[in-house]
Amino acid sequence: MVGISLKDQENEVSKSIYYALYAVQHRGQEAAGISVYDGRAIRTHRGMGLVFEVFDESQINLLRGSVGIGHVRYPTTGQSCIENSQPVLVRYKDGAVAVAHNGNLVNTVQLREQLEQAGDIFHSSSDTEIIAHLLVRELLRYDLVDAVRAVMRKLIGSYSVVFLFGDTLMAVRDPLGIKPLCIGELENGFIVASESVAVDTLNGKLIRDVRAGELIIIKHGELKCHQLVRLPNSAHCVFEYIYFARPDSILDGRLVYSARVDIGAKLAEEHPAEADTITPIPDSGITLALGYHQRSGIEYRECLMKNRYIGRTFIMPDQSMRETAVRLKLNVIKPNIEGHRLVLVDDSIVRGTTSRRIVNMVRKAGASAVHVRIGSPPIRAPCYLGVDMASREELIAAYKTIAGVEAVIGADSLGYVSHKGLVEAIGISPDNLCMGCLTGMYPVEIPGEKCVIAQTKITEYLAQTS
Ligand code: SF4
């Protein structure tokens, strides 16, 4: 997700947004879109697929203007269809607003019901359209800042959002700062983006992260910050550091690459192994494996190669074709494996099926022992806050012990980094991290789940700052 406001009216912002979206493509591959204000109206182009599939030069050239927002969709709430792609545009009697959102609300059903009862009509099943409708309603009563504050009082969940309102660009981060959002300075304007790699791509300078509960307003080259709510703690998603964000991004002051190297080193301290070779499961295990290698001194060799051009394969009906599909995605470098005792490093185990296939694959290639090391503690609970993991029933660690998981994946040994080791490696206090999927304790109230920070507290703070 990105938003860019350029000072010079002659500048075409859509090209900059297009390049910035490439930089954050890893955050969503289902759909992409850009909205630009052309001086009279907001124009939008959206489509299903990757940025290069959705846009060509002619579409970019049609989006003329100096301020706009862009989005790559990662499916959370709502089905996979063009209606759920973003930015979402909502028109009302005084104008229009375009919205792009990263995160997931947990009270969408109630909010949608209330809005529908009040007469609102929805064109999608996404939670982003709900945010857009809420903002439009509040804009009829308040100025921009108070309208956003009023919307924040109603939202429960994770949300980093950019709004395009005429020639004004706004960005807001939820009171717990669950999903990342940063501000950068460009040669001729400002950028807000989910990750700092988007700022780097445009040769900009990272200013800082948007603070939890902060609203940023950028208009005609001027940037204003409003701290709408300040909670004693934040709840940054630990999985951004483990695998979601790009290693070259800086999130909440921490370079993701360094965090991953340190997680790998903790793994080596906590779960040493008698081995000849350490190898990552590409791509997300690479930096973790490097950290393990540096701490343990075990030689690092690439043993598995990922095919980067595969995309999604359709479901194969029989077993042998399914195995071909797996080999299409990942192949072995046999001489690096044959006769070696391997340490295989990955970021997480969700269902256990992929780990089992890979362990099997390296055994067939001649590994004499396979030790699996994981850069996250066991995932025991689902994520409701924007990472599409699996349901509780599908999560292998929700119903099996570590020894049980080890047996299912067929490893000689299995070691997960501990909660303490993970937190120390990330370098952020556990009071300021979301670890809901690892502990089953969430930072917001979710029906049927345990909560560490009561929503009433958040609402209280919002009321105090109004
Ligand atoms: S539940 Fe897990 S994946 Fe979801 S936001 Fe929290 S730490 Fe991140």
Short mmCIF file of C-alpha atoms and ligand atoms in Angstrom, two decimals:
data_model
loop_
_atom_site.label_atom_id
_atom_site.label_comp_id
_atom_site.label_asym_id
_atom_site.label_seq_id
_atom_site.Cartn_x
_atom_site.Cartn_y
_atom_site.Cartn_z
CA MET A 1 0.00 0.00 0.00
CA VAL A 2 1.38 3.45 -0.91
CA GLY A 3 0.30 7.07 -1.10
CA ILE A 4 2.29 9.81 -2.83
CA SER A 5 1.81 13.57 -2.93
CA LEU A 6 4.06 15.58 -5.22
CA LYS A 7 4.52 19.36 -4.92
CA ASP A 8 4.67 20.13 -8.59
CA GLN A 9 1.26 19.94 -10.27
CA GLU A 10 2.92 19.00 -13.55
CA ASN A 11 4.29 15.80 -12.04
CA GLU A 12 2.65 12.53 -12.90
CA VAL A 13 2.31 10.67 -9.64
CA SER A 14 0.95 7.45 -11.18
CA LYS A 15 4.40 6.35 -12.45
CA SER A 16 5.91 6.76 -8.98
CA ILE A 17 3.02 4.81 -7.41
CA TYR A 18 3.42 2.10 -10.05
CA TYR A 19 7.12 1.63 -9.21
CA ALA A 20 6.44 1.77 -5.45
CA LEU A 21 3.81 -0.96 -5.84
CA TYR A 22 6.43 -3.21 -7.44
CA ALA A 23 8.53 -2.74 -4.30
CA VAL A 24 5.69 -4.00 -2.09
CA GLN A 25 4.40 -6.69 -4.48
CA HIS A 26 5.37 -9.40 -1.94
CA ARG A 27 2.61 -8.03 0.35
CA GLY A 28 -0.14 -9.10 -2.05
CA GLN A 29 -0.41 -10.78 -5.43
CA GLU A 30 -4.15 -11.15 -5.89
CA ALA A 31 -5.01 -7.71 -7.30
CA ALA A 32 -3.56 -4.24 -7.77
CA GLY A 33 -4.92 -0.73 -8.22
CA ILE A 34 -4.08 2.98 -8.36
CA SER A 35 -6.29 6.05 -7.75
CA VAL A 36 -5.15 9.54 -8.74
CA TYR A 37 -6.82 12.95 -8.27
CA ASP A 38 -6.64 14.83 -11.57
CA GLY A 39 -7.71 18.24 -10.25
CA ARG A 40 -11.42 17.58 -10.72
CA ALA A 41 -12.10 13.95 -9.90
CA ILE A 42 -10.48 10.76 -8.65
CA ARG A 43 -9.65 8.29 -11.42
CA THR A 44 -8.99 4.64 -10.60
CA HIS A 45 -7.69 1.61 -12.43
CA ARG A 46 -7.80 -1.81 -10.73
CA GLY A 47 -7.43 -5.37 -11.87
CA MET A 48 -6.78 -8.94 -10.77
CA GLY A 49 -3.18 -10.15 -10.75
CA LEU A 50 0.30 -8.76 -10.28
CA VAL A 51 1.20 -5.11 -10.87
CA PHE A 52 2.73 -5.87 -14.29
CA GLU A 53 -0.43 -7.78 -15.31
CA VAL A 54 -2.83 -5.03 -14.22
CA PHE A 55 -1.03 -1.98 -15.65
CA ASP A 56 0.48 -1.09 -18.98
CA GLU A 57 1.86 2.26 -20.06
CA SER A 58 -1.41 3.51 -21.54
CA GLN A 59 -3.32 2.93 -18.30
CA ILE A 60 -0.62 4.67 -16.27
CA ASN A 61 -0.66 7.62 -18.70
CA LEU A 62 -4.43 7.99 -18.27
CA LEU A 63 -4.04 8.47 -14.51
CA ARG A 64 -2.91 12.11 -14.54
CA GLY A 65 -2.32 14.15 -11.40
CA SER A 66 0.13 14.88 -8.61
CA VAL A 67 -1.48 12.98 -5.72
CA GLY A 68 -2.66 9.38 -5.49
CA ILE A 69 -2.72 6.06 -3.68
CA GLY A 70 -2.02 2.47 -4.71
CA HIS A 71 -2.59 -1.00 -3.37
CA VAL A 72 -1.68 -4.65 -3.88
CA ARG A 73 -4.27 -6.98 -2.42
CA TYR A 74 -3.59 -9.86 -0.09
CA PRO A 75 -6.82 -11.74 0.57
CA THR A 76 -8.13 -11.45 4.14
CA THR A 77 -11.80 -10.42 4.49
CA GLY A 78 -13.86 -11.01 1.33
CA GLN A 79 -13.58 -13.24 -1.73
CA SER A 80 -11.08 -13.07 -4.54
CA CYS A 81 -12.81 -10.81 -7.09
CA ILE A 82 -12.35 -7.45 -8.76
CA GLU A 83 -14.98 -5.82 -6.50
CA ASN A 84 -12.75 -6.54 -3.48
CA SER A 85 -9.64 -5.04 -5.08
CA GLN A 86 -8.48 -1.63 -3.94
CA PRO A 87 -8.41 1.39 -3.81
CA VAL A 88 -12.13 1.50 -3.02
CA LEU A 89 -13.88 4.64 -4.25
CA VAL A 90 -16.99 5.95 -2.47
CA ARG A 91 -18.89 8.97 -3.76
CA TYR A 92 -21.07 11.16 -1.58
CA LYS A 93 -22.89 14.47 -1.93
CA ASP A 94 -19.78 16.61 -1.30
CA GLY A 95 -17.33 14.60 -3.36
CA ALA A 96 -15.54 11.27 -3.25
CA VAL A 97 -12.93 9.45 -1.24
CA ALA A 98 -10.61 6.61 -2.30
CA VAL A 99 -9.31 4.22 0.35
CA ALA A 100 -6.58 1.56 0.44
CA HIS A 101 -6.15 -0.59 3.52
CA ASN A 102 -3.63 -3.08 4.86
CA GLY A 103 -4.85 -5.21 7.75
CA ASN A 104 -8.05 -6.82 8.86
CA LEU A 105 -10.97 -5.58 10.95
CA VAL A 106 -12.57 -8.04 13.37
CA ASN A 107 -15.90 -6.22 13.83
CA THR A 108 -16.92 -6.00 10.16
CA VAL A 109 -20.17 -7.94 10.58
CA GLN A 110 -21.55 -5.51 13.18
CA LEU A 111 -20.30 -2.40 11.35
CA ARG A 112 -21.74 -3.55 8.04
CA GLU A 113 -25.09 -4.38 9.60
CA GLN A 114 -25.30 -0.94 11.20
CA LEU A 115 -24.41 0.82 7.95
CA GLU A 116 -26.84 -1.28 5.87
CA GLN A 117 -29.63 -0.59 8.34
CA ALA A 118 -28.86 3.11 7.92
CA GLY A 119 -29.29 2.70 4.13
CA ASP A 120 -25.73 2.26 2.84
CA ILE A 121 -25.29 0.00 -0.18
CA PHE A 122 -22.09 -2.04 -0.56
CA HIS A 123 -20.49 -3.18 -3.79
CA SER A 124 -17.97 -5.57 -2.22
CA SER A 125 -17.51 -7.87 0.76
CA SER A 126 -14.24 -6.24 1.85
CA ASP A 127 -13.73 -4.46 5.16
CA THR A 128 -12.08 -1.56 3.29
CA GLU A 129 -15.41 -0.45 1.84
CA ILE A 130 -16.76 -0.28 5.39
CA ILE A 131 -13.94 2.11 6.37
CA ALA A 132 -14.72 4.24 3.29
CA HIS A 133 -18.45 4.41 4.16
CA LEU A 134 -17.74 5.27 7.79
CA LEU A 135 -15.41 8.09 6.74
CA VAL A 136 -17.92 9.56 4.31
CA ARG A 137 -20.61 9.60 7.04
CA GLU A 138 -18.29 11.33 9.50
CA LEU A 139 -17.16 13.87 6.87
CA LEU A 140 -20.76 15.10 6.72
CA ARG A 141 -20.45 16.04 10.42
CA TYR A 142 -16.81 16.83 11.11
CA ASP A 143 -13.63 18.23 9.59
CA LEU A 144 -11.02 15.75 8.29
CA VAL A 145 -9.17 15.18 11.56
CA ASP A 146 -12.27 14.68 13.68
CA ALA A 147 -13.88 12.53 11.01
CA VAL A 148 -10.89 10.14 11.04
CA ARG A 149 -10.89 10.15 14.86
CA ALA A 150 -14.60 9.25 14.86
CA VAL A 151 -13.96 6.40 12.40
CA MET A 152 -11.12 5.06 14.56
CA ARG A 153 -13.48 4.84 17.53
CA LYS A 154 -15.55 2.33 15.58
CA LEU A 155 -12.84 0.11 14.11
CA ILE A 156 -11.51 -2.95 15.92
CA GLY A 157 -8.60 -4.78 14.35
CA SER A 158 -5.50 -3.95 12.37
CA TYR A 159 -5.49 -1.12 9.89
CA SER A 160 -2.88 0.96 8.16
CA VAL A 161 -4.93 3.05 5.73
CA VAL A 162 -4.31 5.67 3.06
CA PHE A 163 -7.13 7.99 1.97
CA LEU A 164 -7.28 10.18 -1.11
CA PHE A 165 -9.69 13.04 -0.55
CA GLY A 166 -9.49 15.52 -3.42
CA ASP A 167 -5.91 16.84 -3.43
CA THR A 168 -5.35 15.70 0.16
CA LEU A 169 -3.49 12.51 1.04
CA MET A 170 -4.09 11.04 4.49
CA ALA A 171 -2.52 8.04 6.21
CA VAL A 172 -3.52 6.53 9.51
CA ARG A 173 -2.19 3.64 11.58
CA ASP A 174 -4.34 1.76 14.09
CA PRO A 175 -3.87 2.58 17.81
CA LEU A 176 -1.73 -0.54 18.31
CA GLY A 177 0.37 -0.14 15.15
CA ILE A 178 -0.23 -3.79 14.24
CA LYS A 179 0.54 -3.39 10.53
CA PRO A 180 3.53 -1.31 9.40
CA LEU A 181 3.37 2.15 7.82
CA CYS A 182 6.15 4.66 7.20
CA ILE A 183 6.69 8.16 5.79
CA GLY A 184 9.43 9.12 3.37
CA GLU A 185 10.57 12.26 1.64
CA LEU A 186 10.98 12.33 -2.12
CA GLU A 187 12.84 14.89 -4.18
CA ASN A 188 9.58 16.70 -4.87
CA GLY A 189 7.07 15.47 -2.30
CA PHE A 190 6.20 12.83 0.26
CA ILE A 191 5.39 9.15 0.27
CA VAL A 192 3.61 6.96 2.83
CA ALA A 193 4.06 3.21 2.38
CA SER A 194 3.67 -0.14 4.10
CA GLU A 195 7.40 -0.71 3.92
CA SER A 196 10.48 1.47 3.58
CA VAL A 197 11.60 -0.45 0.45
CA ALA A 198 9.01 1.59 -1.48
CA VAL A 199 10.76 4.79 -0.33
CA ASP A 200 14.16 3.35 -1.34
CA THR A 201 12.86 2.38 -4.78
CA LEU A 202 11.92 6.00 -5.49
CA ASN A 203 15.33 7.17 -4.23
CA GLY A 204 13.63 8.83 -1.28
CA LYS A 205 14.67 9.24 2.34
CA LEU A 206 12.88 7.37 5.10
CA ILE A 207 11.66 9.96 7.63
CA ARG A 208 10.17 7.58 10.22
CA ASP A 209 7.39 5.11 10.92
CA VAL A 210 3.88 6.48 11.28
CA ARG A 211 3.21 6.11 15.01
CA ALA A 212 0.46 3.87 16.31
CA GLY A 213 -2.72 5.97 16.46
CA GLU A 214 -1.25 8.75 14.30
CA LEU A 215 -2.85 10.54 11.35
CA ILE A 216 -0.66 12.12 8.66
CA ILE A 217 -2.14 14.72 6.31
CA ILE A 218 -0.22 15.83 3.23
CA LYS A 219 -1.46 18.65 1.05
CA HIS A 220 0.37 20.89 -1.46
CA GLY A 221 3.76 19.73 -0.24
CA GLU A 222 2.99 20.32 3.43
CA LEU A 223 2.94 17.49 5.95
CA LYS A 224 0.97 17.65 9.21
CA CYS A 225 0.91 15.02 11.96
CA HIS A 226 -1.93 14.46 14.45
CA GLN A 227 -1.50 11.95 17.27
CA LEU A 228 -5.17 10.98 17.57
CA VAL A 229 -4.66 8.30 20.19
CA ARG A 230 -1.67 7.30 22.29
CA LEU A 231 -1.90 3.94 24.07
CA PRO A 232 0.72 2.87 26.62
CA ASN A 233 1.63 -0.11 24.40
CA SER A 234 1.66 -1.06 20.76
CA ALA A 235 1.31 -4.52 19.17
CA HIS A 236 3.49 -4.80 16.07
CA CYS A 237 2.97 -8.10 14.22
CA VAL A 238 5.96 -10.40 14.89
CA PHE A 239 5.36 -12.22 11.62
CA GLU A 240 6.35 -9.11 9.69
CA TYR A 241 9.86 -9.70 11.09
CA ILE A 242 9.80 -13.48 10.69
CA TYR A 243 8.64 -13.70 7.08
CA PHE A 244 6.10 -11.18 5.78
CA ALA A 245 8.18 -8.02 5.23
CA ARG A 246 11.11 -7.73 2.87
CA PRO A 247 14.49 -8.19 4.63
CA ASP A 248 15.68 -4.82 3.28
CA SER A 249 12.82 -2.94 4.96
CA ILE A 250 13.12 -1.07 8.24
CA LEU A 251 9.99 -1.62 10.37
CA ASP A 252 9.46 0.34 13.56
CA GLY A 253 13.14 1.18 13.69
CA ARG A 254 14.42 -2.38 13.11
CA LEU A 255 16.04 -3.63 9.87
CA VAL A 256 14.18 -6.86 9.08
CA TYR A 257 17.36 -8.50 7.74
CA SER A 258 19.19 -8.00 11.07
CA ALA A 259 16.20 -9.28 13.02
CA ARG A 260 16.17 -12.46 10.89
CA VAL A 261 19.94 -13.03 11.22
CA ASP A 262 19.56 -12.67 15.00
CA ILE A 263 16.60 -15.08 15.07
CA GLY A 264 18.77 -17.63 13.19
CA ALA A 265 21.58 -17.12 15.71
CA LYS A 266 19.14 -17.68 18.62
CA LEU A 267 17.97 -20.88 16.94
CA ALA A 268 21.58 -22.11 16.77
CA GLU A 269 22.06 -21.35 20.49
CA GLU A 270 18.78 -22.92 21.56
CA HIS A 271 18.80 -25.91 19.20
CA PRO A 272 22.32 -26.90 18.17
CA ALA A 273 22.72 -29.86 15.80
CA GLU A 274 25.47 -32.30 14.80
CA ALA A 275 25.46 -31.49 11.10
CA ASP A 276 27.68 -30.94 8.03
CA THR A 277 25.49 -28.50 6.12
CA ILE A 278 23.01 -25.80 6.94
CA THR A 279 20.53 -24.93 4.21
CA PRO A 280 17.48 -22.69 3.95
CA ILE A 281 14.08 -23.52 2.55
CA PRO A 282 13.98 -20.66 0.04
CA ASP A 283 13.19 -17.82 0.13
CA SER A 284 12.02 -17.01 3.63
CA GLY A 285 14.51 -19.33 5.37
CA ILE A 286 17.59 -17.74 3.72
CA THR A 287 18.42 -14.98 6.22
CA LEU A 288 17.49 -17.18 9.19
CA ALA A 289 19.86 -19.91 7.93
CA LEU A 290 22.63 -17.36 7.53
CA GLY A 291 22.24 -16.40 11.21
CA TYR A 292 22.31 -20.09 12.21
CA HIS A 293 25.46 -20.62 10.12
CA GLN A 294 27.23 -17.56 11.60
CA ARG A 295 26.54 -18.67 15.19
CA SER A 296 27.12 -22.42 14.75
CA GLY A 297 29.98 -22.40 12.26
CA ILE A 298 28.25 -25.16 10.26
CA GLU A 299 28.85 -24.72 6.54
CA TYR A 300 26.09 -22.93 4.61
CA ARG A 301 25.22 -24.52 1.27
CA GLU A 302 22.27 -24.07 -1.03
CA CYS A 303 20.56 -27.44 -1.40
CA LEU A 304 17.09 -26.45 -2.63
CA MET A 305 16.32 -24.24 -5.62
CA LYS A 306 13.04 -22.43 -5.98
CA ASN A 307 11.48 -21.86 -9.38
CA ARG A 308 10.54 -18.17 -9.27
CA TYR A 309 8.39 -18.26 -12.39
CA ILE A 310 5.90 -20.88 -11.35
CA GLY A 311 3.02 -18.82 -9.94
CA ARG A 312 0.13 -20.99 -8.84
CA THR A 313 -0.29 -24.53 -10.11
CA PHE A 314 -3.83 -25.85 -10.34
CA ILE A 315 -4.73 -28.78 -8.13
CA MET A 316 -3.42 -32.03 -9.55
CA PRO A 317 -5.83 -34.94 -9.37
CA ASP A 318 -3.38 -37.80 -8.80
CA GLN A 319 -0.44 -38.33 -6.44
CA SER A 320 2.35 -38.58 -9.03
CA MET A 321 1.27 -35.32 -10.72
CA ARG A 322 1.06 -33.63 -7.31
CA GLU A 323 4.66 -34.66 -6.67
CA THR A 324 5.66 -33.24 -10.07
CA ALA A 325 4.03 -29.96 -9.05
CA VAL A 326 6.11 -29.88 -5.83
CA ARG A 327 9.33 -30.60 -7.78
CA LEU A 328 8.40 -27.82 -10.22
CA LYS A 329 8.40 -25.36 -7.34
CA LEU A 330 11.45 -26.72 -5.52
CA ASN A 331 14.32 -28.87 -6.76
CA VAL A 332 17.35 -30.36 -5.00
CA ILE A 333 21.07 -29.79 -5.63
CA LYS A 334 22.00 -33.43 -5.05
CA PRO A 335 25.82 -33.21 -4.55
CA ASN A 336 25.28 -30.71 -1.70
CA ILE A 337 22.96 -33.17 0.04
CA GLU A 338 24.27 -36.70 -0.62
CA GLY A 339 25.78 -38.20 2.55
CA HIS A 340 25.35 -34.92 4.47
CA ARG A 341 23.71 -34.40 7.84
CA LEU A 342 21.49 -31.40 7.06
CA VAL A 343 19.99 -28.59 9.10
CA LEU A 344 16.95 -27.34 7.16
CA VAL A 345 15.81 -23.85 8.20
CA ASP A 346 12.34 -22.43 7.57
CA ASP A 347 10.30 -19.52 8.94
CA SER A 348 7.30 -21.47 10.22
CA ILE A 349 5.29 -24.68 10.07
CA VAL A 350 1.59 -24.19 9.37
CA ARG A 351 -0.05 -27.50 8.38
CA GLY A 352 3.15 -29.55 8.24
CA THR A 353 2.47 -30.89 4.74
CA THR A 354 5.12 -28.78 2.95
CA SER A 355 7.75 -29.54 5.61
CA ARG A 356 7.01 -33.28 5.31
CA ARG A 357 7.42 -33.18 1.51
CA ILE A 358 10.70 -31.28 1.73
CA VAL A 359 12.16 -33.57 4.41
CA ASN A 360 11.18 -36.50 2.20
CA MET A 361 12.74 -34.84 -0.84
CA VAL A 362 16.16 -34.27 0.79
CA ARG A 363 16.16 -37.81 2.25
CA LYS A 364 15.55 -39.18 -1.26
CA ALA A 365 18.46 -37.01 -2.45
CA GLY A 366 20.73 -38.82 0.03
CA ALA A 367 20.75 -36.76 3.25
CA SER A 368 21.99 -38.99 6.08
CA ALA A 369 20.14 -36.94 8.74
CA VAL A 370 17.61 -34.09 8.58
CA HIS A 371 17.31 -31.62 11.47
CA VAL A 372 14.56 -29.02 11.00
CA ARG A 373 14.90 -25.60 12.66
CA ILE A 374 12.08 -23.06 12.64
CA GLY A 375 12.43 -19.27 13.04
CA SER A 376 9.13 -18.89 14.88
CA PRO A 377 7.65 -20.58 17.93
CA PRO A 378 4.85 -23.07 17.09
CA ILE A 379 1.79 -21.43 15.49
CA ARG A 380 -0.98 -22.59 17.79
CA ALA A 381 -3.79 -20.16 16.94
CA PRO A 382 -5.17 -18.44 13.85
CA CYS A 383 -4.49 -14.84 12.81
CA TYR A 384 -7.53 -12.56 12.66
CA LEU A 385 -5.46 -9.45 12.01
CA GLY A 386 -4.33 -9.66 8.41
CA VAL A 387 -2.15 -12.73 7.85
CA ASP A 388 -3.96 -15.49 5.99
CA MET A 389 -2.61 -18.55 7.85
CA ALA A 390 -5.13 -21.33 8.40
CA SER A 391 -7.96 -22.23 10.75
CA ARG A 392 -7.17 -23.67 14.18
CA GLU A 393 -8.14 -27.19 12.99
CA GLU A 394 -5.57 -26.96 10.17
CA LEU A 395 -2.68 -25.74 12.35
CA ILE A 396 -0.58 -28.79 13.20
CA ALA A 397 0.92 -27.24 16.37
CA ALA A 398 -2.58 -26.44 17.71
CA TYR A 399 -3.21 -30.14 18.36
CA LYS A 400 0.22 -31.82 18.37
CA THR A 401 3.24 -31.56 20.65
CA ILE A 402 6.63 -30.66 19.17
CA ALA A 403 7.55 -34.36 19.24
CA GLY A 404 4.28 -35.09 17.43
CA VAL A 405 5.05 -32.51 14.71
CA GLU A 406 8.59 -33.93 14.40
CA ALA A 407 7.13 -37.39 13.78
CA VAL A 408 4.62 -36.11 11.18
CA ILE A 409 7.23 -34.24 9.14
CA GLY A 410 9.70 -37.12 9.46
CA ALA A 411 12.65 -35.11 10.81
CA ASP A 412 15.45 -36.55 12.98
CA SER A 413 15.01 -33.53 15.23
CA LEU A 414 12.84 -30.41 15.26
CA GLY A 415 13.56 -27.15 17.07
CA TYR A 416 11.52 -23.94 17.16
CA VAL A 417 12.95 -20.64 18.39
CA SER A 418 11.55 -19.83 21.85
CA HIS A 419 9.24 -16.86 22.56
CA LYS A 420 12.03 -15.28 24.62
CA GLY A 421 14.64 -15.88 21.90
CA LEU A 422 12.36 -14.42 19.24
CA VAL A 423 11.58 -11.28 21.23
CA GLU A 424 15.27 -10.71 22.07
CA ALA A 425 16.23 -11.14 18.41
CA ILE A 426 13.59 -8.68 17.21
CA GLY A 427 14.70 -6.22 19.89
CA ILE A 428 11.22 -4.84 20.67
CA SER A 429 9.65 -5.31 24.10
CA PRO A 430 7.07 -8.15 24.17
CA ASP A 431 4.62 -5.57 25.55
CA ASN A 432 4.80 -3.87 22.15
CA LEU A 433 4.40 -6.97 19.95
CA CYS A 434 1.41 -8.94 18.73
CA MET A 435 2.07 -12.66 19.21
CA GLY A 436 -1.57 -13.75 19.02
CA CYS A 437 -0.99 -16.72 16.69
CA LEU A 438 1.86 -17.97 18.91
CA THR A 439 0.25 -17.49 22.32
CA GLY A 440 -3.51 -17.41 21.62
CA MET A 441 -3.60 -14.01 23.40
CA TYR A 442 -4.59 -11.21 21.02
CA PRO A 443 -4.12 -7.45 21.36
CA VAL A 444 -7.77 -6.74 20.45
CA GLU A 445 -11.01 -8.36 21.53
CA ILE A 446 -11.97 -11.24 19.27
CA PRO A 447 -15.08 -13.26 20.15
CA GLY A 448 -14.11 -16.62 21.65
CA GLU A 449 -10.41 -15.69 22.07
CA LYS A 450 -8.33 -14.30 24.93
CA CYS A 451 -7.30 -10.66 24.82
CA VAL A 452 -4.32 -8.86 26.36
CA ILE A 453 -5.54 -5.28 25.87
CA ALA A 454 -9.23 -4.59 26.41
CA GLN A 455 -10.98 -2.71 23.61
CA THR A 456 -12.66 -0.62 26.32
CA LYS A 457 -9.16 0.74 27.10
CA ILE A 458 -8.62 1.72 23.46
CA THR A 459 -12.05 3.37 23.28
CA GLU A 460 -11.32 5.16 26.59
CA TYR A 461 -8.09 6.61 25.22
CA LEU A 462 -9.79 7.67 22.01
CA ALA A 463 -12.46 9.45 24.03
CA GLN A 464 -9.81 11.21 26.13
CA THR A 465 -8.03 12.59 23.10
CA SER A 466 -11.13 13.96 21.40
S1 SF4 B 1 -1.82 -12.96 15.17
FE1 SF4 B 1 0.26 -13.47 14.43
S2 SF4 B 1 0.28 -13.05 12.24
FE2 SF4 B 1 -1.56 -12.08 13.12
S3 SF4 B 1 -0.96 -9.97 13.52
FE3 SF4 B 1 -0.60 -11.10 15.40
S4 SF4 B 1 1.53 -11.85 15.25
FE4 SF4 B 1 0.92 -11.15 13.22
#
